[in-house]
Amino acid sequence: MGDSSFDIVSKYDRQEVDNALGQTAREIATRFDFKGTGASIEWQGEEAIEITASADDRATAVLDVFKGKLIKRDVSLKVIDASEPRQSGVVSKIGIALKEGISSEDAKKISKLIRDEGPKGVKAQIQGDELGVSPKSRDQLPEVQTLIRDADYDFAVQFANYR
């Protein structure tokens, strides 16, 4: 076995998400089309965000602004799981859950992909909510990464801990 390896993880930068939330809050406070709609966006605990507005379409518009800010900050939209707008009294709310970690089922899919379509001799090992990859030679690292990037998963994928 070669001594080179890396981990496949699914994480988001909380600071970047917080910055995007702050920018969105400032933008909806100043935009004319949000005046008088009671539109707001704020943290609900550590890993959830809530959007509130007077109507479903205004809440959805806030969500669109937030997604645009995330994209500009290089945060994958796959880390957010937004609910449909729901009525809560006289306001409309959208709950957004932030997703992190690779489920064991998804890790098995990635591992199988590497085994079936990746270069020979590359080992993938599930380590909690991430996946360790150990190729025979360092030259196989980019090939495995391209294979993983090209497969379209419903969660964000990053590479970490290069050795």
Short mmCIF file of C-alpha atoms in Angstrom, two decimals:
data_model
loop_
_atom_site.label_atom_id
_atom_site.label_comp_id
_atom_site.label_asym_id
_atom_site.label_seq_id
_atom_site.Cartn_x
_atom_site.Cartn_y
_atom_site.Cartn_z
CA MET A 1 0.00 0.00 0.00
CA GLY A 2 1.18 3.50 -0.75
CA ASP A 3 1.34 5.97 2.09
CA SER A 4 -0.81 8.56 0.30
CA SER A 5 -4.50 8.93 1.12
CA PHE A 6 -7.35 11.40 1.53
CA ASP A 7 -10.81 11.53 3.07
CA ILE A 8 -14.12 12.17 1.35
CA VAL A 9 -16.29 14.33 3.61
CA SER A 10 -19.53 16.28 3.44
CA LYS A 11 -19.21 19.47 5.48
CA TYR A 12 -20.05 23.13 5.23
CA ASP A 13 -18.27 26.19 6.52
CA ARG A 14 -20.60 27.57 9.21
CA GLN A 15 -18.95 30.99 9.02
CA GLU A 16 -19.67 31.24 5.28
CA VAL A 17 -23.30 30.20 5.84
CA ASP A 18 -23.56 32.78 8.63
CA ASN A 19 -22.08 35.46 6.32
CA ALA A 20 -24.58 34.55 3.57
CA LEU A 21 -27.42 34.75 6.12
CA GLY A 22 -26.24 38.18 7.28
CA GLN A 23 -25.98 39.46 3.71
CA THR A 24 -29.47 38.13 2.94
CA ALA A 25 -30.91 39.81 6.05
CA ARG A 26 -29.33 43.14 5.05
CA GLU A 27 -30.56 42.85 1.47
CA ILE A 28 -34.18 42.07 2.39
CA ALA A 29 -34.14 44.97 4.88
CA THR A 30 -33.25 47.42 2.08
CA ARG A 31 -35.01 46.02 -1.01
CA PHE A 32 -38.21 47.76 -2.03
CA ASP A 33 -40.06 44.54 -2.93
CA PHE A 34 -39.63 43.28 0.67
CA LYS A 35 -40.89 46.49 2.35
CA GLY A 36 -43.87 45.81 4.61
CA THR A 37 -43.80 42.04 4.07
CA GLY A 38 -42.28 41.20 7.45
CA ALA A 39 -39.61 39.18 5.66
CA SER A 40 -36.79 37.89 7.87
CA ILE A 41 -34.20 35.15 7.98
CA GLU A 42 -32.52 33.93 11.16
CA TRP A 43 -30.78 31.01 12.84
CA GLN A 44 -32.92 28.46 14.67
CA GLY A 45 -30.36 26.68 16.84
CA GLU A 46 -27.02 25.46 15.51
CA GLU A 47 -28.03 23.71 12.29
CA ALA A 48 -31.30 25.24 11.17
CA ILE A 49 -32.46 28.51 9.63
CA GLU A 50 -35.98 29.91 9.44
CA ILE A 51 -37.41 32.31 6.89
CA THR A 52 -40.54 34.25 7.80
CA ALA A 53 -42.66 36.49 5.54
CA SER A 54 -46.27 37.62 5.13
CA ALA A 55 -46.86 35.43 2.04
CA ASP A 56 -45.52 32.21 0.49
CA ASP A 57 -44.10 33.99 -2.56
CA ARG A 58 -42.17 36.50 -0.39
CA ALA A 59 -40.75 33.66 1.76
CA THR A 60 -39.70 31.83 -1.41
CA ALA A 61 -38.09 35.05 -2.71
CA VAL A 62 -36.04 35.33 0.51
CA LEU A 63 -34.95 31.70 0.03
CA ASP A 64 -33.83 32.53 -3.53
CA VAL A 65 -31.79 35.51 -2.28
CA PHE A 66 -30.20 33.27 0.39
CA LYS A 67 -29.30 30.60 -2.20
CA GLY A 68 -27.67 33.27 -4.38
CA LYS A 69 -25.57 34.46 -1.44
CA LEU A 70 -24.51 30.85 -0.65
CA ILE A 71 -23.41 30.32 -4.26
CA LYS A 72 -21.35 33.54 -4.23
CA ARG A 73 -19.62 32.31 -1.04
CA ASP A 74 -18.79 28.90 -2.62
CA VAL A 75 -21.16 26.95 -0.36
CA SER A 76 -22.86 24.07 -2.17
CA LEU A 77 -26.65 24.26 -2.23
CA LYS A 78 -26.62 20.53 -1.44
CA VAL A 79 -25.92 21.35 2.24
CA ILE A 80 -29.35 22.97 2.66
CA ASP A 81 -32.65 21.15 2.89
CA ALA A 82 -35.46 23.70 2.61
CA SER A 83 -39.06 22.80 3.41
CA GLU A 84 -42.06 24.00 1.44
CA PRO A 85 -43.57 27.30 2.66
CA ARG A 86 -46.08 26.63 5.47
CA GLN A 87 -48.64 28.90 7.06
CA SER A 88 -48.09 29.66 10.72
CA GLY A 89 -50.83 31.99 11.82
CA VAL A 90 -50.72 35.08 9.61
CA VAL A 91 -47.15 34.47 8.39
CA SER A 92 -45.55 32.01 6.02
CA LYS A 93 -42.42 30.14 7.16
CA ILE A 94 -39.74 28.07 5.47
CA GLY A 95 -37.50 25.86 7.58
CA ILE A 96 -33.98 25.14 6.32
CA ALA A 97 -31.95 22.27 7.76
CA LEU A 98 -28.19 22.20 7.16
CA LYS A 99 -26.85 18.76 6.23
CA GLU A 100 -23.40 17.53 7.17
CA GLY A 101 -21.75 14.11 7.09
CA ILE A 102 -22.08 11.15 4.74
CA SER A 103 -24.64 8.52 5.74
CA SER A 104 -23.44 4.91 5.83
CA GLU A 105 -25.71 4.12 2.88
CA ASP A 106 -24.18 6.94 0.79
CA ALA A 107 -20.66 5.91 1.91
CA LYS A 108 -21.35 2.39 0.65
CA LYS A 109 -22.46 3.82 -2.74
CA ILE A 110 -19.24 5.84 -3.05
CA SER A 111 -17.14 2.86 -1.95
CA LYS A 112 -18.82 0.63 -4.56
CA LEU A 113 -18.27 3.28 -7.25
CA ILE A 114 -14.55 3.45 -6.41
CA ARG A 115 -14.28 -0.36 -6.37
CA ASP A 116 -16.17 -0.85 -9.65
CA GLU A 117 -15.04 2.11 -11.78
CA GLY A 118 -11.95 3.47 -10.05
CA PRO A 119 -8.33 2.55 -10.70
CA LYS A 120 -7.18 -0.90 -9.56
CA GLY A 121 -5.86 -1.21 -6.03
CA VAL A 122 -7.69 1.79 -4.56
CA LYS A 123 -9.17 1.02 -1.14
CA ALA A 124 -12.10 2.93 0.37
CA GLN A 125 -12.88 2.54 4.06
CA ILE A 126 -15.94 3.95 5.88
CA GLN A 127 -14.89 5.95 8.97
CA GLY A 128 -17.99 7.23 10.76
CA ASP A 129 -19.54 9.97 8.62
CA GLU A 130 -16.62 10.15 6.17
CA LEU A 131 -14.78 7.84 3.80
CA GLY A 132 -11.02 7.19 3.78
CA VAL A 133 -9.45 6.49 0.38
CA SER A 134 -6.01 4.87 -0.01
CA PRO A 135 -4.64 4.42 -3.54
CA LYS A 136 -1.57 2.32 -4.38
CA SER A 137 0.18 5.31 -5.90
CA ARG A 138 -0.14 9.04 -5.43
CA ASP A 139 -0.88 9.40 -9.16
CA GLN A 140 -4.28 7.74 -8.66
CA LEU A 141 -5.52 10.48 -6.28
CA PRO A 142 -6.72 12.94 -8.98
CA GLU A 143 -8.33 10.10 -10.95
CA VAL A 144 -10.40 9.00 -7.93
CA GLN A 145 -11.36 12.61 -7.12
CA THR A 146 -12.56 13.21 -10.69
CA LEU A 147 -14.60 10.00 -10.53
CA ILE A 148 -16.28 11.14 -7.29
CA ARG A 149 -16.89 14.71 -8.55
CA ASP A 150 -18.48 13.47 -11.78
CA ALA A 151 -20.94 11.23 -9.91
CA ASP A 152 -23.84 13.49 -8.94
CA TYR A 153 -24.80 12.85 -5.32
CA ASP A 154 -27.53 14.62 -3.36
CA PHE A 155 -25.01 15.79 -0.77
CA ALA A 156 -21.96 18.05 -0.98
CA VAL A 157 -18.60 16.29 -1.39
CA GLN A 158 -15.21 17.66 -0.37
CA PHE A 159 -11.76 16.12 -0.09
CA ALA A 160 -9.70 16.54 3.06
CA ASN A 161 -6.69 15.20 5.01
CA TYR A 162 -4.32 14.64 2.10
CA ARG A 163 -1.38 12.49 3.15
#
